[in-house]
Coordinates of C-alpha atoms in Angstrom, one line a residue:
Chain A
X1073 CA -0.2 0.4 0.0
X1074 CA 1.8 3.0 -1.1
X1075 CA -0.3 6.0 -0.1
X1076 CA -0.2 9.0 -2.7
X1077 CA 2.6 8.6 -5.2
X1078 CA 3.9 11.6 -7.5
X1079 CA 6.3 12.0 -10.5
X1080 CA 8.5 13.5 -11.0
X1081 CA 10.1 14.5 -7.3
X1082 CA 12.1 17.4 -9.2
X1083 CA 11.5 19.2 -12.4
X1084 CA 13.1 22.6 -13.8
X1085 CA 11.5 23.9 -17.2
X1086 CA 12.4 26.8 -18.9
X1087 CA 9.7 29.6 -19.5
X1088 CA 6.9 28.7 -22.0
X1089 CA 7.5 24.7 -21.9
X1090 CA 5.1 22.4 -20.6
X1091 CA 4.7 19.3 -18.3
X1092 CA 2.1 17.2 -16.5
X1093 CA 2.9 16.3 -12.9
X1094 CA 1.5 12.6 -11.9
X1095 CA -0.7 11.4 -9.1
X1096 CA -1.7 8.4 -8.3
X1097 CA -3.5 6.5 -4.7
X1098 CA -4.1 3.2 -4.0
X1099 CA -6.5 4.0 -1.1
X1100 CA -9.8 3.7 -3.6
X1101 CA -10.6 7.7 -2.5
X1102 CA -13.1 9.3 -4.3
X1103 CA -11.5 12.9 -4.0
X1104 CA -8.0 13.9 -5.4
X1105 CA -6.7 17.4 -5.4
X1106 CA -3.9 19.5 -6.6
X1107 CA -2.1 22.0 -4.2
X1108 CA 0.9 24.4 -4.6
X1109 CA 3.2 25.6 -1.2
X1110 CA 4.9 28.8 -1.6
X1111 CA 6.9 30.1 1.3
X1112 CA 5.0 31.8 4.0
X1113 CA 1.4 31.3 2.0
X1114 CA 1.1 27.6 2.9
X1115 CA -1.1 25.2 1.0
X1116 CA -3.2 26.9 -1.7
X1117 CA -5.4 24.6 -3.5
X1118 CA -5.2 24.7 -7.6
X1119 CA -7.7 21.9 -8.3
X1120 CA -9.8 19.2 -7.2
X1121 CA -11.7 16.2 -7.8
X1122 CA -14.6 15.3 -5.8
X1123 CA -14.9 11.8 -7.9
X1124 CA -13.8 10.3 -11.0
X1125 CA -15.1 12.3 -13.9
X1126 CA -15.4 15.5 -12.7
X1127 CA -12.9 18.5 -11.9
X1128 CA -13.3 22.1 -10.5
X1129 CA -11.0 24.9 -10.0
X1130 CA -9.7 25.9 -6.6
X1131 CA -7.9 29.1 -5.4
X1132 CA -5.1 29.3 -8.1
X1133 CA -6.4 27.4 -11.0
X1134 CA -4.9 30.3 -13.8
X1135 CA -2.2 28.4 -15.7
X1136 CA -3.0 25.0 -14.9
X1137 CA -5.3 22.0 -16.2
X1138 CA -5.9 18.7 -14.6
X1139 CA -7.3 15.6 -15.9
X1140 CA -8.5 12.7 -13.8
X1141 CA -7.8 9.9 -15.9
X1142 CA -9.7 7.5 -13.5
X1143 CA -10.4 6.6 -10.1
X1144 CA -6.6 6.3 -8.9
X1145 CA -4.9 8.9 -11.0
X1146 CA -5.3 12.5 -11.3
X1147 CA -2.8 14.8 -13.3
X1148 CA -1.7 18.5 -13.2
X1149 CA -0.5 20.0 -16.4
X1150 CA 1.4 23.6 -17.1
X1151 CA 0.5 24.1 -20.7
X1152 CA 3.3 27.5 -20.8
X1153 CA 5.2 27.2 -17.5
X1154 CA 6.3 31.0 -16.1
X1155 CA 8.5 31.5 -13.6
X1156 CA 5.6 32.0 -10.8
X1157 CA 5.1 28.6 -11.2
X1158 CA 8.2 27.8 -9.1
X1159 CA 6.6 25.7 -6.3
X1160 CA 6.1 22.7 -4.2
X1161 CA 3.1 20.7 -5.6
X1162 CA 1.6 18.3 -3.4
X1163 CA -1.2 15.7 -4.9
X1164 CA -3.8 14.7 -2.0
X1165 CA -6.7 12.3 -1.5
X1166 CA -9.6 12.0 0.9
X1167 CA -12.0 8.9 1.2
X1168 CA -15.4 9.1 1.9
X1169 CA -16.1 7.2 5.0
X1170 CA -18.0 8.3 8.0
X1171 CA -15.8 10.6 9.8
X1172 CA -13.0 10.3 7.4
X1173 CA -12.1 13.9 6.3
X1174 CA -8.6 14.0 6.4
X1175 CA -6.3 14.0 3.3
X1176 CA -3.5 12.0 2.5
X1177 CA -0.6 13.6 0.6
X1178 CA 1.7 12.6 -1.4
X1179 CA 5.7 13.3 -1.0
X1180 CA 5.9 16.6 -3.8
X1181 CA 7.3 17.6 -6.4
X1182 CA 9.6 20.4 -6.4
X1183 CA 9.2 22.8 -9.7
X1184 CA 11.7 25.2 -11.0
X1185 CA 11.1 27.4 -13.8
X1186 CA 13.5 29.4 -15.2
Chain B
X45 CA -14.2 34.4 3.7
X46 CA -13.3 31.0 5.5
X47 CA -9.8 30.6 6.5
X48 CA -7.4 29.7 9.4
X49 CA -4.7 32.0 11.1
X50 CA -1.2 31.1 12.8
X51 CA -0.2 34.0 14.0
X52 CA 3.6 32.6 14.7
X53 CA 6.0 31.9 12.2
X54 CA 8.0 30.6 14.5
X55 CA 7.6 28.5 18.2
X56 CA 11.1 27.7 19.7
X57 CA 10.7 25.5 23.0
X58 CA 13.2 23.6 25.0
X59 CA 12.8 19.6 25.0
X60 CA 10.8 18.6 27.9
X61 CA 8.8 22.1 28.1
X62 CA 5.1 22.3 27.0
X63 CA 4.4 23.4 23.3
X64 CA 1.7 25.0 21.9
X65 CA 1.3 26.0 18.2
X66 CA -1.1 28.5 18.0
X67 CA -4.4 28.9 15.4
X68 CA -7.6 30.7 14.7
X69 CA -10.4 30.3 12.3
X70 CA -13.2 32.5 10.7
X71 CA -16.0 30.5 9.4
X72 CA -19.7 30.7 9.7
X73 CA -21.2 27.9 11.2
X74 CA -19.6 24.7 13.1
X75 CA -15.8 24.3 11.6
X76 CA -13.9 20.9 10.9
X77 CA -10.7 21.6 11.7
X78 CA -7.4 19.9 11.4
X79 CA -3.7 19.9 12.2
X80 CA -1.3 18.1 9.7
X81 CA 2.6 18.4 10.3
X82 CA 5.3 18.5 7.7
X83 CA 8.9 17.3 8.1
X84 CA 11.6 18.6 5.9
X85 CA 11.2 17.4 2.1
X86 CA 7.9 15.5 2.6
X87 CA 4.3 15.6 2.3
X88 CA 1.8 16.8 4.9
X89 CA 0.7 14.1 7.5
X90 CA -2.8 14.3 9.4
X91 CA -2.3 14.4 13.2
X92 CA -6.0 15.3 14.4
X93 CA -9.1 16.6 13.7
X94 CA -12.0 18.3 15.3
X95 CA -15.6 17.5 14.2
X96 CA -17.8 17.7 16.9
X97 CA -18.0 16.7 20.7
X98 CA -15.3 17.1 23.2
X99 CA -13.1 20.0 22.9
X100 CA -10.1 18.9 23.6
X101 CA -8.9 15.9 21.1
X102 CA -6.2 13.7 20.9
X103 CA -3.9 12.8 18.0
X104 CA -0.8 11.3 16.6
X105 CA 2.6 11.1 18.5
X106 CA 1.3 12.3 22.0
X107 CA 0.0 16.1 20.5
X108 CA -3.5 17.3 21.4
X109 CA -5.8 20.5 20.3
X110 CA -8.4 22.3 22.5
X111 CA -11.4 23.6 20.4
X112 CA -12.4 27.2 22.1
X113 CA -15.8 28.4 20.1
X114 CA -15.7 31.4 22.0
X115 CA -12.0 32.3 20.8
X116 CA -12.5 30.6 17.7
X117 CA -9.4 29.0 18.4
X118 CA -7.8 25.5 17.7
X119 CA -4.3 25.6 19.2
X120 CA -2.3 22.4 19.4
X121 CA -0.4 21.3 22.5
X122 CA 1.8 18.8 23.6
X123 CA 2.6 18.1 27.3
X124 CA 6.7 18.0 26.6
X125 CA 8.7 18.3 23.4
X126 CA 10.7 16.1 21.8
X127 CA 13.6 17.3 19.8
X128 CA 11.5 14.9 16.8
X129 CA 8.6 17.4 17.2
X130 CA 10.8 19.8 15.1
X131 CA 8.6 20.1 12.2
X132 CA 6.4 22.8 10.0
X133 CA 3.0 22.8 11.6
X134 CA -0.2 23.1 9.2
X135 CA -3.6 24.2 10.7
X136 CA -6.5 23.9 8.0
X137 CA -10.4 24.4 7.9
X138 CA -12.8 22.3 6.1
X139 CA -15.0 24.5 3.6
X140 CA -18.6 24.7 5.4
X141 CA -20.5 25.0 1.8
X142 CA -18.2 23.0 -0.2
X143 CA -17.2 20.0 1.9
X144 CA -14.4 19.2 -1.1
X145 CA -12.5 22.6 -0.3
X146 CA -9.9 23.3 2.6
X147 CA -8.1 26.4 3.5
X148 CA -4.5 25.7 5.0
X149 CA -2.9 28.1 7.5
X150 CA 0.8 29.9 6.7
X151 CA 2.5 27.3 8.9
X152 CA 4.5 27.4 12.0
X153 CA 8.1 26.1 12.2
X154 CA 8.5 24.5 15.3
X155 CA 12.0 24.3 16.8
X156 CA 12.7 22.2 19.6
X157 CA 16.2 22.5 21.2
X158 CA 17.8 20.0 23.6

């Protein structure tokens, strides 16, 4: 049981390049999330998916797209990277069992855009 | 707007002493509150949550938190700090209208000195 996995762990992009961050969970969770973490700002929600086939914008969706490929996988795409997107990106999932409201986080992807 | 605030960027405490990491919230209605811990270069890990019931909730690694409705606070506490408790701590609240959204504080770095 690996929990939430993310690839890659590190990435350096040049301005204008594109890339996709991959996330997968093996806990049969319905909800999945993408956050970015910046110093002094905590975690900010980029997009989330409440269930397979649905996605919704969070606080900071501009410049990103997502795909909920199936129940396990939720990817984040940067179509044209900008230096402002330099950040650490975390994927998380959450179950629907009664009383289970906590999120489970992946190890993160550290992205630098030059 | 719904939010949580962590007023201290950093908390320093000596090993063996009690520790408190502060969090205040701003939501309408009954809040669902959480604490997470992040060790260096790792994802966030769930520590504890308040949903309803007793104002004092116990969580992992000997941590507890006290929900205070009149002061709109949810402070994290531990009676005796360990050096290994040194990490970044985040408070979070679930959106009362959209159960799939969570708002995180900016984080508090806890330093426990031997």
